[in-house]
Amino acid sequence: MYAFILRRFLMPAYEKIKGKNLLHHLEIYESNLTLTKKQLEDKQWQALEALITHAFEYTSFYPKHWAKSGINSRNDIKCMADFAKLPVVTKDDISAHYSDLLASNYSNNIKKSTGGSTGQPFSFELNTDSNTRREAIMWRGYGWLGAGLGHKTLYLWGADVGEPTFLKRMKTDLYHKFYNRKMLNSFAMDKDNMIDYVKEISAYKPKALVSYVNPLYELACYINKNNTPVFSPNTILTGAEPLHDFQRTEIEKAFNCNVYDTFGCREFMLMSAECTEYKNLHINSDHLVVETLSEQGKPVYEQSGDLVITDLYNFGMPLIRYVNGDRATLINEPCRCGNPLPLMSSVDGRKLDIIKTPSGKTIPGELFPHLFKEFKGISRFQVKQSKIDEVHIFIIANEKFTKEDQNNITTEINKYATNELNLKFKLVDDIPLTISGKHRVTICEV
């Protein structure tokens, strides 16, 4: 009932005050699910043409970047095969040419940052309409999984960094109540307080539960091991890291309901979500162009490749053929569920190591990119644990990094480690890659 009231009455009034058009975009994206594959591809190409034209006319970066591949005008890109010849864009490219990527005809962009799984804090911008479209895409995917706009949902998710003021806490609480959801801090959960999380879930009685994979898996193991009764929601959605079959089985056993995987990143929000019928990940191709490339930079299907993503509607700071650091496997076949969006058969990114404490507590690896993205003085980092009571934090710093930043990082980590860990900071010039050429954010050797 509340979901109906929110969408039909409260949201229209809220949007009129705020000047947003979330419901308009949501309705269009939902209607796209009735299109054929060919109609979706045509729609995607039309949006891509507009974005490429915009990038040529209003950014100084892309004309120079594309000229390296012999692409000198909009007329040189006539089809998707031509588009696939454009050079990719990396985090280093964006950091080095930040202002040149900003569109000259857009101002008042929304600024965001991400730590990401690569350990390299990254900042970017997007225009307000693009941000609203991202929200609409999220609500569409969550909606077909039973956790849509206004559905009573509990989130086992990350918490804000720092201590919010009373007014900010009150504003945040009202915001979540408006959307009919409750937030639990997954970073603060450990083996000693898991029963409190179980009680919170059972008391709230959510219709849907949304969570990072690993904290929910650990909670499910606790529930199953101790035969602890817990409220069973109608649906569970996971994200932030790949969901393995053994984790899905454990979680479904604990909560006695279906678990569905979603995949996204901060740069683009929701990229794909499973369908309820066959649990296939459907890519939001009416909002993004998603590609996978081999080590040689060639398009690949049916095998794991580096993800290359284009946001079709970020005109404030176009991200075109952007390498986000994740890997996935795409398949070129339709899903029998009837959803026309294309499929991603698996997400193949690295799971972040858990940091341990002498008392048996654990700190999820996702805490660290979530935390370090807030510090502009950090160019790259790595957290390494070789002893149970000691953690080394390697930082490639820039001129903005201060002693106060180090103290604040220590304070945040100690919220979850309760001063059990000896945190040793070391400023370095380089952080070695793994043999496979990847950067590990967290390494636990104990």
GROMACS .gro file of C-alpha atoms in nm, residues 19-436:
model
  418
   19GLY     CA    1   1.225   1.983  -0.971
   20LYS     CA    2   1.311   1.617  -1.037
   21ASN     CA    3   1.160   1.382  -1.294
   22LEU     CA    4   1.247   1.040  -1.155
   23LEU     CA    5   0.901   0.895  -1.214
   24HIS     CA    6   0.903   1.013  -1.577
   25HIS     CA    7   1.230   0.833  -1.645
   26LEU     CA    8   1.122   0.526  -1.448
   27GLU     CA    9   0.806   0.492  -1.656
   28ILE     CA   10   1.004   0.517  -1.980
   29TYR     CA   11   1.263   0.262  -1.867
   30GLU     CA   12   0.988   0.025  -1.754
   31SER     CA   13   0.812   0.060  -2.090
   32ASN     CA   14   1.140  -0.029  -2.264
   33LEU     CA   15   1.099  -0.383  -2.132
   34THR     CA   16   0.816  -0.430  -2.384
   35LEU     CA   17   1.045  -0.351  -2.680
   36THR     CA   18   1.209  -0.604  -2.908
   37LYS     CA   19   1.585  -0.662  -2.910
   38LYS     CA   20   1.611  -0.466  -3.238
   39GLN     CA   21   1.410  -0.175  -3.098
   40LEU     CA   22   1.633  -0.163  -2.790
   41GLU     CA   23   1.947  -0.166  -3.005
   42ASP     CA   24   1.809   0.118  -3.220
   43LYS     CA   25   1.722   0.317  -2.910
   44GLN     CA   26   2.071   0.261  -2.770
   45TRP     CA   27   2.237   0.370  -3.094
   46GLN     CA   28   2.030   0.689  -3.115
   47ALA     CA   29   2.133   0.783  -2.761
   48LEU     CA   30   2.496   0.696  -2.838
   49GLU     CA   31   2.495   0.915  -3.151
   50ALA     CA   32   2.372   1.209  -2.945
   51LEU     CA   33   2.638   1.150  -2.680
   52ILE     CA   34   2.922   1.124  -2.933
   53THR     CA   35   2.810   1.444  -3.107
   54HIS     CA   36   2.795   1.618  -2.770
   55ALA     CA   37   3.144   1.496  -2.676
   56PHE     CA   38   3.287   1.627  -3.005
   57GLU     CA   39   3.124   1.967  -2.964
   58TYR     CA   40   3.153   2.038  -2.592
   59THR     CA   41   3.457   1.855  -2.454
   60SER     CA   42   3.818   1.924  -2.543
   61PHE     CA   43   3.939   1.578  -2.440
   62TYR     CA   44   3.751   1.344  -2.673
   63PRO     CA   45   3.832   1.505  -3.012
   64LYS     CA   46   4.204   1.480  -2.929
   65HIS     CA   47   4.171   1.133  -2.774
   66TRP     CA   48   3.978   0.991  -3.069
   67ALA     CA   49   4.207   1.150  -3.327
   68LYS     CA   50   4.472   0.901  -3.214
   69SER     CA   51   4.261   0.630  -3.380
   70GLY     CA   52   4.191   0.831  -3.694
   71ILE     CA   53   3.847   0.944  -3.579
   72ASN     CA   54   3.834   1.316  -3.656
   73SER     CA   55   3.462   1.392  -3.685
   74ARG     CA   56   3.121   1.266  -3.587
   75ASN     CA   57   3.075   1.130  -3.941
   76ASP     CA   58   3.359   0.882  -3.887
   77ILE     CA   59   3.141   0.685  -3.644
   78LYS     CA   60   2.854   0.534  -3.843
   79CYS     CA   61   2.787   0.211  -3.654
   80MET     CA   62   2.875   0.012  -3.343
   81ALA     CA   63   3.174  -0.142  -3.523
   82ASP     CA   64   3.316   0.210  -3.572
   83PHE     CA   65   3.241   0.292  -3.209
   84ALA     CA   66   3.436  -0.016  -3.097
   85LYS     CA   67   3.747   0.128  -3.265
   86LEU     CA   68   3.757   0.427  -3.030
   87PRO     CA   69   4.037   0.414  -2.771
   88VAL     CA   70   3.929   0.330  -2.418
   89VAL     CA   71   3.942   0.574  -2.127
   90THR     CA   72   4.110   0.481  -1.799
   91LYS     CA   73   4.105   0.625  -1.449
   92ASP     CA   74   4.452   0.768  -1.515
   93ASP     CA   75   4.322   0.943  -1.829
   94ILE     CA   76   4.042   1.103  -1.631
   95SER     CA   77   4.269   1.210  -1.346
   96ALA     CA   78   4.520   1.362  -1.590
   97HIS     CA   79   4.261   1.539  -1.809
   98TYR     CA   80   3.981   1.602  -1.561
   99SER     CA   81   3.884   1.955  -1.668
  100ASP     CA   82   3.906   1.867  -2.038
  101LEU     CA   83   3.644   1.594  -1.989
  102LEU     CA   84   3.390   1.836  -1.842
  103ALA     CA   85   3.134   1.958  -2.096
  104SER     CA   86   3.158   2.332  -2.150
  105ASN     CA   87   2.779   2.372  -2.173
  106TYR     CA   88   2.707   2.204  -1.839
  107SER     CA   89   2.759   2.352  -1.495
  108ASN     CA   90   2.651   2.258  -1.142
  109ASN     CA   91   2.739   1.893  -1.194
  110ILE     CA   92   2.713   1.645  -0.909
  111LYS     CA   93   3.058   1.541  -0.786
  112LYS     CA   94   3.119   1.185  -0.670
  113SER     CA   95   3.412   0.974  -0.557
  114THR     CA   96   3.481   0.604  -0.538
  115GLY     CA   97   3.753   0.387  -0.391
  116GLY     CA   98   3.662   0.097  -0.615
  117SER     CA   99   3.814  -0.250  -0.612
  118THR     CA  100   4.137  -0.122  -0.768
  119GLY     CA  101   4.251   0.069  -0.461
  120GLN     CA  102   4.282   0.392  -0.655
  121PRO     CA  103   4.043   0.661  -0.524
  122PHE     CA  104   3.869   0.818  -0.819
  123SER     CA  105   3.656   1.130  -0.866
  124PHE     CA  106   3.412   1.208  -1.143
  125GLU     CA  107   3.106   1.423  -1.217
  126LEU     CA  108   2.764   1.384  -1.375
  127ASN     CA  109   2.483   1.621  -1.457
  128THR     CA  110   2.169   1.617  -1.244
  129ASP     CA  111   1.943   1.455  -1.505
  130SER     CA  112   2.195   1.175  -1.550
  131ASN     CA  113   2.192   1.115  -1.175
  132THR     CA  114   1.812   1.097  -1.178
  133ARG     CA  115   1.822   0.848  -1.464
  134ARG     CA  116   2.064   0.629  -1.265
  135GLU     CA  117   1.814   0.624  -0.979
  136ALA     CA  118   1.534   0.529  -1.219
  137ILE     CA  119   1.740   0.241  -1.361
  138MET     CA  120   1.810   0.120  -1.008
  139TRP     CA  121   1.443   0.129  -0.910
  140ARG     CA  122   1.348  -0.057  -1.229
  141GLY     CA  123   1.591  -0.341  -1.158
  142TYR     CA  124   1.511  -0.353  -0.788
  143GLY     CA  125   1.144  -0.333  -0.880
  144TRP     CA  126   1.132  -0.649  -1.089
  145LEU     CA  127   1.301  -0.824  -0.794
  146GLY     CA  128   1.044  -0.708  -0.538
  147ALA     CA  129   1.249  -0.428  -0.377
  148GLY     CA  130   1.116  -0.139  -0.581
  149LEU     CA  131   1.025   0.217  -0.497
  150GLY     CA  132   0.843   0.228  -0.163
  151HIS     CA  133   0.864  -0.143  -0.082
  152LYS     CA  134   0.956  -0.204   0.281
  153THR     CA  135   1.327  -0.284   0.256
  154LEU     CA  136   1.614  -0.339   0.498
  155TYR     CA  137   1.966  -0.255   0.374
  156LEU     CA  138   2.269  -0.428   0.526
  157TRP     CA  139   2.504  -0.176   0.371
  158GLY     CA  140   2.801   0.054   0.434
  159ALA     CA  141   2.778   0.353   0.668
  160ASP     CA  142   2.875   0.716   0.613
  161VAL     CA  143   3.232   0.804   0.703
  162GLY     CA  144   3.275   1.030   1.008
  163GLU     CA  145   3.033   1.131   1.279
  164PRO     CA  146   2.723   1.301   1.134
  165THR     CA  147   2.567   1.593   1.315
  166PHE     CA  148   2.231   1.557   1.486
  167LEU     CA  149   2.059   1.749   1.206
  168LYS     CA  150   2.221   1.535   0.938
  169ARG     CA  151   2.119   1.216   1.119
  170MET     CA  152   1.763   1.341   1.149
  171LYS     CA  153   1.752   1.438   0.782
  172THR     CA  154   1.896   1.101   0.678
  173ASP     CA  155   1.647   0.911   0.895
  174LEU     CA  156   1.354   1.102   0.747
  175TYR     CA  157   1.489   1.041   0.396
  176HIS     CA  158   1.504   0.665   0.452
  177LYS     CA  159   1.161   0.657   0.613
  178PHE     CA  160   1.020   0.841   0.312
  179TYR     CA  161   1.149   0.560   0.091
  180ASN     CA  162   1.026   0.301   0.346
  181ARG     CA  163   1.365   0.151   0.425
  182LYS     CA  164   1.590   0.081   0.722
  183MET     CA  165   1.973   0.091   0.711
  184LEU     CA  166   2.205  -0.136   0.913
  185ASN     CA  167   2.581  -0.079   0.909
  186SER     CA  168   2.741  -0.394   0.768
  187PHE     CA  169   3.091  -0.273   0.856
  188ALA     CA  170   3.009  -0.280   1.228
  189MET     CA  171   2.883  -0.639   1.228
  190ASP     CA  172   3.100  -0.908   1.391
  191LYS     CA  173   3.058  -1.252   1.546
  192ASP     CA  174   2.974  -1.100   1.886
  193ASN     CA  175   2.683  -0.882   1.770
  194MET     CA  176   2.529  -1.088   1.490
  195ILE     CA  177   2.234  -1.178   1.710
  196ASP     CA  178   2.153  -0.807   1.733
  197TYR     CA  179   2.136  -0.787   1.353
  198VAL     CA  180   1.908  -1.090   1.344
  199LYS     CA  181   1.681  -0.923   1.600
  200GLU     CA  182   1.678  -0.598   1.400
  201ILE     CA  183   1.573  -0.783   1.084
  202SER     CA  184   1.303  -0.980   1.263
  203ALA     CA  185   1.167  -0.671   1.438
  204TYR     CA  186   1.153  -0.466   1.117
  205LYS     CA  187   0.998  -0.749   0.908
  206PRO     CA  188   1.112  -0.621   0.568
  207LYS     CA  189   0.948  -0.734   0.246
  208ALA     CA  190   1.294  -0.718   0.086
  209LEU     CA  191   1.653  -0.728   0.210
  210VAL     CA  192   1.942  -0.567   0.018
  211SER     CA  193   2.300  -0.639   0.124
  212TYR     CA  194   2.667  -0.665   0.042
  213VAL     CA  195   2.742  -1.030  -0.034
  214ASN     CA  196   3.001  -1.121   0.228
  215PRO     CA  197   2.838  -0.968   0.541
  216LEU     CA  198   2.509  -1.135   0.453
  217TYR     CA  199   2.684  -1.466   0.390
  218GLU     CA  200   2.858  -1.444   0.729
  219LEU     CA  201   2.526  -1.365   0.896
  220ALA     CA  202   2.361  -1.657   0.716
  221CYS     CA  203   2.637  -1.893   0.836
  222TYR     CA  204   2.576  -1.775   1.192
  223ILE     CA  205   2.200  -1.828   1.159
  224ASN     CA  206   2.238  -2.177   1.012
  225LYS     CA  207   2.508  -2.286   1.256
  226ASN     CA  208   2.310  -2.179   1.561
  227ASN     CA  209   1.967  -2.262   1.419
  228THR     CA  210   1.865  -1.904   1.500
  229PRO     CA  211   1.511  -1.806   1.395
  230VAL     CA  212   1.494  -1.500   1.168
  231PHE     CA  213   1.220  -1.326   0.974
  232SER     CA  214   1.195  -1.441   0.613
  233PRO     CA  215   1.155  -1.156   0.361
  234ASN     CA  216   0.994  -1.210   0.022
  235THR     CA  217   1.319  -1.146  -0.163
  236ILE     CA  218   1.689  -1.077  -0.107
  237LEU     CA  219   1.915  -0.873  -0.336
  238THR     CA  220   2.295  -0.879  -0.314
  239GLY     CA  221   2.562  -0.652  -0.461
  240ALA     CA  222   2.911  -0.497  -0.421
  241GLU     CA  223   3.095  -0.824  -0.504
  242PRO     CA  224   3.030  -1.145  -0.698
  243LEU     CA  225   2.772  -1.382  -0.551
  244HIS     CA  226   2.900  -1.741  -0.557
  245ASP     CA  227   2.669  -2.042  -0.565
  246PHE     CA  228   2.775  -2.166  -0.221
  247GLN     CA  229   2.696  -1.822  -0.075
  248ARG     CA  230   2.357  -1.808  -0.242
  249THR     CA  231   2.273  -2.156  -0.107
  250GLU     CA  232   2.375  -2.062   0.248
  251ILE     CA  233   2.177  -1.735   0.243
  252GLU     CA  234   1.866  -1.895   0.096
  253LYS     CA  235   1.878  -2.167   0.360
  254ALA     CA  236   1.905  -1.910   0.642
  255PHE     CA  237   1.629  -1.675   0.524
  256ASN     CA  238   1.408  -1.926   0.341
  257CYS     CA  239   1.362  -1.708   0.033
  258ASN     CA  240   1.518  -1.653  -0.310
  259VAL     CA  241   1.841  -1.456  -0.340
  260TYR     CA  242   1.908  -1.247  -0.651
  261ASP     CA  243   2.234  -1.092  -0.760
  262THR     CA  244   2.285  -0.738  -0.888
  263PHE     CA  245   2.596  -0.575  -1.032
  264GLY     CA  246   2.703  -0.215  -1.047
  265CYS     CA  247   2.968   0.039  -0.955
  266ARG     CA  248   2.962   0.394  -0.826
  267GLU     CA  249   3.048   0.543  -1.165
  268PHE     CA  250   2.728   0.402  -1.322
  269MET     CA  251   2.520   0.263  -1.033
  270LEU     CA  252   2.320  -0.046  -1.138
  271MET     CA  253   2.458  -0.213  -1.450
  272SER     CA  254   2.268  -0.542  -1.437
  273ALA     CA  255   2.023  -0.737  -1.224
  274GLU     CA  256   1.902  -1.095  -1.228
  275CYS     CA  257   1.556  -1.194  -1.342
  276THR     CA  258   1.336  -1.392  -1.104
  277GLU     CA  259   1.265  -1.675  -1.348
  278TYR     CA  260   1.615  -1.790  -1.447
  279LYS     CA  261   1.848  -1.573  -1.235
  280ASN     CA  262   2.024  -1.436  -1.542
  281LEU     CA  263   2.190  -1.095  -1.512
  282HIS     CA  264   2.019  -0.851  -1.751
  283ILE     CA  265   2.229  -0.552  -1.864
  284ASN     CA  266   2.069  -0.205  -1.866
  285SER     CA  267   2.150  -0.151  -2.233
  286ASP     CA  268   1.895   0.131  -2.267
  287HIS     CA  269   2.109   0.334  -2.025
  288LEU     CA  270   2.460   0.200  -2.087
  289VAL     CA  271   2.680   0.044  -2.353
  290VAL     CA  272   2.859  -0.249  -2.190
  291GLU     CA  273   3.148  -0.423  -2.367
  292THR     CA  274   3.413  -0.679  -2.271
  293LEU     CA  275   3.765  -0.673  -2.414
  294SER     CA  276   4.046  -0.928  -2.421
  295GLU     CA  277   4.399  -0.855  -2.299
  296GLN     CA  278   4.472  -0.746  -2.657
  297GLY     CA  279   4.182  -0.499  -2.655
  298LYS     CA  280   3.959  -0.705  -2.885
  299PRO     CA  281   3.583  -0.755  -2.821
  300VAL     CA  282   3.505  -1.092  -2.662
  301TYR     CA  283   3.187  -1.290  -2.590
  302GLU     CA  284   3.138  -1.615  -2.402
  303GLN     CA  285   3.465  -1.555  -2.212
  304SER     CA  286   3.584  -1.328  -1.935
  305GLY     CA  287   3.702  -0.983  -2.040
  306ASP     CA  288   3.773  -0.636  -1.906
  307LEU     CA  289   3.454  -0.434  -1.873
  308VAL     CA  290   3.432  -0.119  -2.086
  309ILE     CA  291   3.128   0.097  -2.015
  310THR     CA  292   2.966   0.404  -2.167
  311ASP     CA  293   2.704   0.608  -1.981
  312LEU     CA  294   2.460   0.719  -2.251
  313TYR     CA  295   2.322   1.012  -2.053
  314ASN     CA  296   2.610   1.164  -1.856
  315PHE     CA  297   2.648   1.483  -2.060
  316GLY     CA  298   2.814   1.674  -1.777
  317MET     CA  299   3.129   1.458  -1.784
  318PRO     CA  300   3.092   1.193  -2.056
  319LEU     CA  301   3.244   0.856  -1.968
  320ILE     CA  302   3.280   0.688  -2.307
  321ARG     CA  303   3.442   0.343  -2.332
  322TYR     CA  304   3.559   0.371  -1.974
  323VAL     CA  305   3.755   0.080  -1.822
  324ASN     CA  306   3.621   0.047  -1.466
  325GLY     CA  307   3.859  -0.228  -1.347
  326ASP     CA  308   3.605  -0.512  -1.327
  327ARG     CA  309   3.581  -0.824  -1.541
  328ALA     CA  310   3.272  -1.005  -1.663
  329THR     CA  311   3.145  -1.255  -1.921
  330LEU     CA  312   2.882  -1.147  -2.174
  331ILE     CA  313   2.666  -1.385  -2.376
  332ASN     CA  314   2.486  -1.313  -2.700
  333GLU     CA  315   2.161  -1.500  -2.646
  334PRO     CA  316   1.811  -1.405  -2.523
  335CYS     CA  317   1.668  -1.499  -2.185
  336ARG     CA  318   1.358  -1.716  -2.180
  337CYS     CA  319   1.204  -1.491  -1.914
  338GLY     CA  320   1.097  -1.245  -2.185
  339ASN     CA  321   1.304  -0.951  -2.062
  340PRO     CA  322   1.466  -0.814  -2.383
  341LEU     CA  323   1.774  -0.668  -2.210
  342PRO     CA  324   2.097  -0.854  -2.301
  343LEU     CA  325   2.275  -1.091  -2.065
  344MET     CA  326   2.587  -1.098  -1.852
  345SER     CA  327   2.652  -1.459  -1.757
  346SER     CA  328   2.893  -1.383  -1.473
  347VAL     CA  329   3.086  -1.114  -1.289
  348ASP     CA  330   3.446  -1.222  -1.254
  349GLY     CA  331   3.598  -0.954  -1.031
  350ARG     CA  332   3.820  -1.027  -0.729
  351LYS     CA  333   3.662  -1.065  -0.387
  352LEU     CA  334   3.831  -0.837  -0.134
  353ASP     CA  335   4.016  -1.005   0.155
  354ILE     CA  336   3.874  -0.979   0.507
  355ILE     CA  337   4.093  -0.825   0.780
  356LYS     CA  338   4.090  -1.013   1.112
  357THR     CA  339   4.143  -0.909   1.475
  358PRO     CA  340   4.291  -1.104   1.772
  359SER     CA  341   3.948  -1.139   1.935
  360GLY     CA  342   3.802  -1.305   1.625
  361LYS     CA  343   3.625  -1.002   1.476
  362THR     CA  344   3.642  -0.943   1.102
  363ILE     CA  345   3.647  -0.625   0.892
  364PRO     CA  346   3.509  -0.663   0.538
  365GLY     CA  347   3.749  -0.556   0.265
  366GLU     CA  348   3.479  -0.330   0.119
  367LEU     CA  349   3.525  -0.093   0.415
  368PHE     CA  350   3.859   0.032   0.286
  369PRO     CA  351   3.770   0.165  -0.062
  370HIS     CA  352   3.453   0.303   0.096
  371LEU     CA  353   3.668   0.486   0.353
  372PHE     CA  354   3.971   0.591   0.149
  373LYS     CA  355   3.765   0.754  -0.127
  374GLU     CA  356   3.693   1.037   0.118
  375PHE     CA  357   4.058   1.146   0.133
  376LYS     CA  358   4.173   1.354  -0.162
  377GLY     CA  359   4.537   1.322  -0.054
  378ILE     CA  360   4.545   0.950  -0.136
  379SER     CA  361   4.626   0.848  -0.492
  380ARG     CA  362   4.640   0.473  -0.426
  381PHE     CA  363   4.646   0.244  -0.124
  382GLN     CA  364   4.679  -0.113  -0.007
  383VAL     CA  365   4.593  -0.273   0.327
  384LYS     CA  366   4.804  -0.577   0.420
  385GLN     CA  367   4.780  -0.800   0.726
  386SER     CA  368   5.068  -1.041   0.798
  387LYS     CA  369   5.014  -1.067   1.176
  388ILE     CA  370   4.687  -1.107   1.364
  389ASP     CA  371   4.741  -0.786   1.562
  390GLU     CA  372   4.911  -0.574   1.297
  391VAL     CA  373   4.803  -0.412   0.971
  392HIS     CA  374   5.022  -0.221   0.727
  393ILE     CA  375   4.856   0.055   0.527
  394PHE     CA  376   5.058   0.151   0.222
  395ILE     CA  377   4.968   0.489   0.073
  396ILE     CA  378   5.077   0.666  -0.242
  397ALA     CA  379   5.005   1.020  -0.129
  398ASN     CA  380   4.989   1.358  -0.296
  399GLU     CA  381   5.041   1.705  -0.153
  400LYS     CA  382   4.691   1.709   0.001
  401PHE     CA  383   4.759   1.421   0.240
  402THR     CA  384   4.800   1.533   0.604
  403LYS     CA  385   4.869   1.388   0.947
  404GLU     CA  386   4.507   1.465   1.031
  405ASP     CA  387   4.398   1.239   0.745
  406GLN     CA  388   4.603   0.956   0.898
  407ASN     CA  389   4.444   1.017   1.238
  408ASN     CA  390   4.094   1.019   1.088
  409ILE     CA  391   4.161   0.694   0.903
  410THR     CA  392   4.283   0.537   1.226
  411THR     CA  393   3.971   0.652   1.408
  412GLU     CA  394   3.741   0.506   1.143
  413ILE     CA  395   3.916   0.168   1.133
  414ASN     CA  396   3.918   0.148   1.513
  415LYS     CA  397   3.539   0.179   1.512
  416TYR     CA  398   3.536  -0.175   1.375
  417ALA     CA  399   3.867  -0.309   1.515
  418THR     CA  400   3.807  -0.166   1.867
  419ASN     CA  401   4.176  -0.070   1.897
  420GLU     CA  402   4.292  -0.431   1.861
  421LEU     CA  403   4.510  -0.365   1.558
  422ASN     CA  404   4.842  -0.190   1.542
  423LEU     CA  405   4.797   0.026   1.231
  424LYS     CA  406   5.126   0.103   1.059
  425PHE     CA  407   5.110   0.368   0.787
  426LYS     CA  408   5.378   0.379   0.524
  427LEU     CA  409   5.402   0.637   0.247
  428VAL     CA  410   5.542   0.472  -0.066
  429ASP     CA  411   5.619   0.568  -0.423
  430ASP     CA  412   5.472   0.251  -0.572
  431ILE     CA  413   5.252  -0.046  -0.482
  432PRO     CA  414   5.350  -0.361  -0.675
  433LEU     CA  415   5.088  -0.536  -0.887
  434THR     CA  416   5.017  -0.906  -0.865
  435ILE     CA  417   5.172  -1.150  -1.114
  436SER     CA  418   4.855  -1.121  -1.322
   0.00000   0.00000   0.00000
